[in-house]
Short mmCIF file of C-alpha atoms (C1' of nucleotides) in Angstrom, two decimals:
data_model
loop_
_atom_site.label_atom_id
_atom_site.label_comp_id
_atom_site.label_asym_id
_atom_site.label_seq_id
_atom_site.Cartn_x
_atom_site.Cartn_y
_atom_site.Cartn_z
CA MET A 1 -9.81 -9.37 -11.55
CA PRO A 2 -7.10 -6.77 -11.56
CA SER A 3 -3.77 -7.77 -13.01
CA GLN A 4 -2.35 -5.55 -10.33
CA THR A 5 -3.44 -5.97 -6.79
CA LEU A 6 -3.68 -3.04 -4.41
CA LYS A 7 -0.53 -4.37 -2.82
CA ASP A 8 1.33 -4.04 -6.13
CA ILE A 9 0.12 -0.47 -6.59
CA ILE A 10 1.18 0.46 -3.09
CA TRP A 11 4.64 -0.93 -3.73
CA GLN A 12 4.94 1.19 -6.86
CA VAL A 13 3.83 4.37 -5.15
CA VAL A 14 6.15 3.88 -2.18
CA TYR A 15 8.99 3.12 -4.57
CA SER A 16 8.30 6.40 -6.35
CA ILE A 17 8.79 8.55 -3.27
CA PRO A 18 11.91 10.57 -4.04
CA GLU A 19 14.81 10.71 -1.62
CA GLY A 20 14.41 13.66 0.68
CA GLU A 21 10.63 13.47 0.73
CA VAL A 22 8.18 11.73 3.01
CA MET A 23 4.57 10.77 2.54
CA SER A 24 1.77 9.69 4.86
CA TYR A 25 -0.02 6.37 4.73
CA GLY A 26 -3.29 8.04 3.81
CA GLN A 27 -1.62 10.09 1.13
CA ILE A 28 -0.23 6.94 -0.45
CA ALA A 29 -3.61 5.27 -0.34
CA ARG A 30 -5.16 8.22 -2.13
CA LEU A 31 -2.42 8.25 -4.76
CA CYS A 32 -3.15 4.59 -5.37
CA GLY A 33 -6.73 5.50 -6.04
CA TYR A 34 -7.90 3.91 -2.81
CA PRO A 35 -8.76 6.63 -0.33
CA GLY A 36 -9.54 5.29 3.11
CA HIS A 37 -6.99 2.51 2.92
CA ALA A 38 -4.27 4.05 5.04
CA ARG A 39 -4.25 1.12 7.45
CA TYR A 40 -3.78 -1.29 4.64
CA VAL A 41 -0.74 0.60 3.44
CA GLY A 42 0.76 -0.04 6.85
CA ALA A 43 -0.19 -3.69 6.72
CA VAL A 44 1.56 -4.08 3.37
CA LEU A 45 4.74 -2.41 4.54
CA LYS A 46 4.74 -4.61 7.60
CA GLN A 47 5.10 -7.65 5.38
CA LEU A 48 8.22 -6.38 3.63
CA PRO A 49 11.32 -8.51 4.11
CA ASP A 50 14.18 -6.86 5.99
CA ASP A 51 16.31 -6.72 2.86
CA SER A 52 13.63 -5.00 0.82
CA GLN A 53 14.82 -2.16 -1.37
CA LEU A 54 11.53 -0.32 -0.96
CA PRO A 55 12.02 3.07 0.75
CA TRP A 56 9.43 2.29 3.43
CA HIS A 57 11.18 4.65 5.82
CA ARG A 58 9.83 7.60 3.81
CA VAL A 59 6.34 6.70 4.97
CA ILE A 60 5.19 8.38 8.18
CA ASN A 61 1.75 9.03 9.61
CA ALA A 62 -0.46 12.07 9.06
CA GLN A 63 0.70 13.54 12.36
CA GLY A 64 4.23 13.74 11.09
CA ARG A 65 5.42 10.97 13.41
CA LEU A 66 6.80 7.48 13.02
CA SER A 67 4.18 4.80 13.56
CA PHE A 68 6.36 2.65 15.80
CA PRO A 69 6.93 2.48 19.53
CA PRO A 70 9.86 4.86 20.17
CA GLU A 71 11.94 2.11 21.75
CA SER A 72 11.52 -0.38 18.94
CA ALA A 73 14.26 -1.41 16.54
CA SER A 74 12.08 -0.39 13.60
CA PHE A 75 11.71 3.08 15.01
CA ALA A 76 15.46 3.40 15.35
CA GLN A 77 16.06 2.21 11.82
CA GLN A 78 13.49 4.52 10.28
CA LYS A 79 14.85 7.41 12.29
CA ALA A 80 18.39 6.68 11.15
CA ARG A 81 17.43 6.40 7.51
CA LEU A 82 15.44 9.63 7.60
CA GLU A 83 18.29 11.44 9.28
CA ALA A 84 20.53 10.24 6.47
CA GLU A 85 18.18 11.90 4.00
CA GLY A 86 17.92 15.30 5.58
CA TRP A 87 15.33 14.89 8.30
CA ARG A 88 15.52 15.08 12.03
CA LEU A 89 13.27 14.17 14.88
CA ASP A 90 12.18 17.14 16.91
CA GLY A 91 10.60 15.44 19.86
CA SER A 92 8.46 12.88 18.10
CA LYS A 93 7.86 15.06 15.06
CA VAL A 94 9.71 14.53 11.81
CA ARG A 95 11.05 17.83 10.56
CA ARG A 96 13.15 18.79 7.59
CA VAL A 97 16.66 19.73 8.50
CA LEU A 98 17.33 23.19 7.45
CA GLN A 99 18.30 26.61 7.56
CA SER A 100 18.49 28.79 10.39
CA SER A 101 18.07 27.90 13.66
"C1'" DT B 1 -19.48 -16.72 5.58
"C1'" DG B 2 -18.18 -14.18 9.80
"C1'" DT B 3 -14.96 -11.98 12.93
"C1'" DG B 4 -11.00 -9.79 14.57
"C1'" DT B 5 -7.09 -6.99 13.44
"C1'" DG B 6 -4.33 -3.03 12.45
"C1'" DA B 7 3.33 0.65 10.62
"C1'" DC B 8 -4.20 5.04 9.95
"C1'" DC B 9 -7.09 9.38 9.96
"C1'" DA B 10 -10.19 13.26 11.11
"C1'" DC B 11 -12.62 15.32 14.50
"C1'" DT B 12 -13.53 16.88 19.16
"C1'" DG B 13 -13.03 19.04 23.80
"C1'" DA C 1 -0.68 20.05 22.24
"C1'" DC C 2 -2.87 15.72 23.58
"C1'" DA C 3 -6.04 11.88 24.34
"C1'" DG C 4 -10.29 9.78 23.36
"C1'" DT C 5 -13.62 8.31 19.84
"C1'" DG C 6 -15.56 6.57 15.85
"C1'" DG C 7 -14.84 5.38 11.18
"C1'" DC C 8 -12.36 3.08 7.80
"C1'" DC C 9 -11.84 -1.50 4.93
"C1'" DA C 10 -8.79 -5.28 2.91
"C1'" DC C 11 -6.98 -9.22 4.65
"C1'" DA C 12 -5.96 -13.44 7.36
"C1'" DC C 13 -8.01 -17.31 9.65
#
DNA sequence: TGTGTGACCACTG
DNA sequence: ACAGTGGCCACAC
């Protein structure tokens, strides 16, 4: 059996997402060498303790949105953390803060 | 061993 | 742009 479970690999990949960048669940699954496991990536992140140091907020879905109900506390926290790293929510879409306007 | 469950995704109209 | 649909597959029970 693997010394590293898929869960371990996912943690590593999420941890490696640099500040200022975001990645989709499916993208992470593929990077782990497990294409088709996007849902599992979400399941793993869901188990993280609140005080986790993992940058889970840099993980959004393939549509460029947050995978939480807009009124939830998790949504608010992810939104806040992303905004602190140079992103903004344009409607429900996550967009890089930039340039012109 | 079998079934239900998703912090998903790609495709379609 | 948006909603519906089917597919996905490890995991918890």
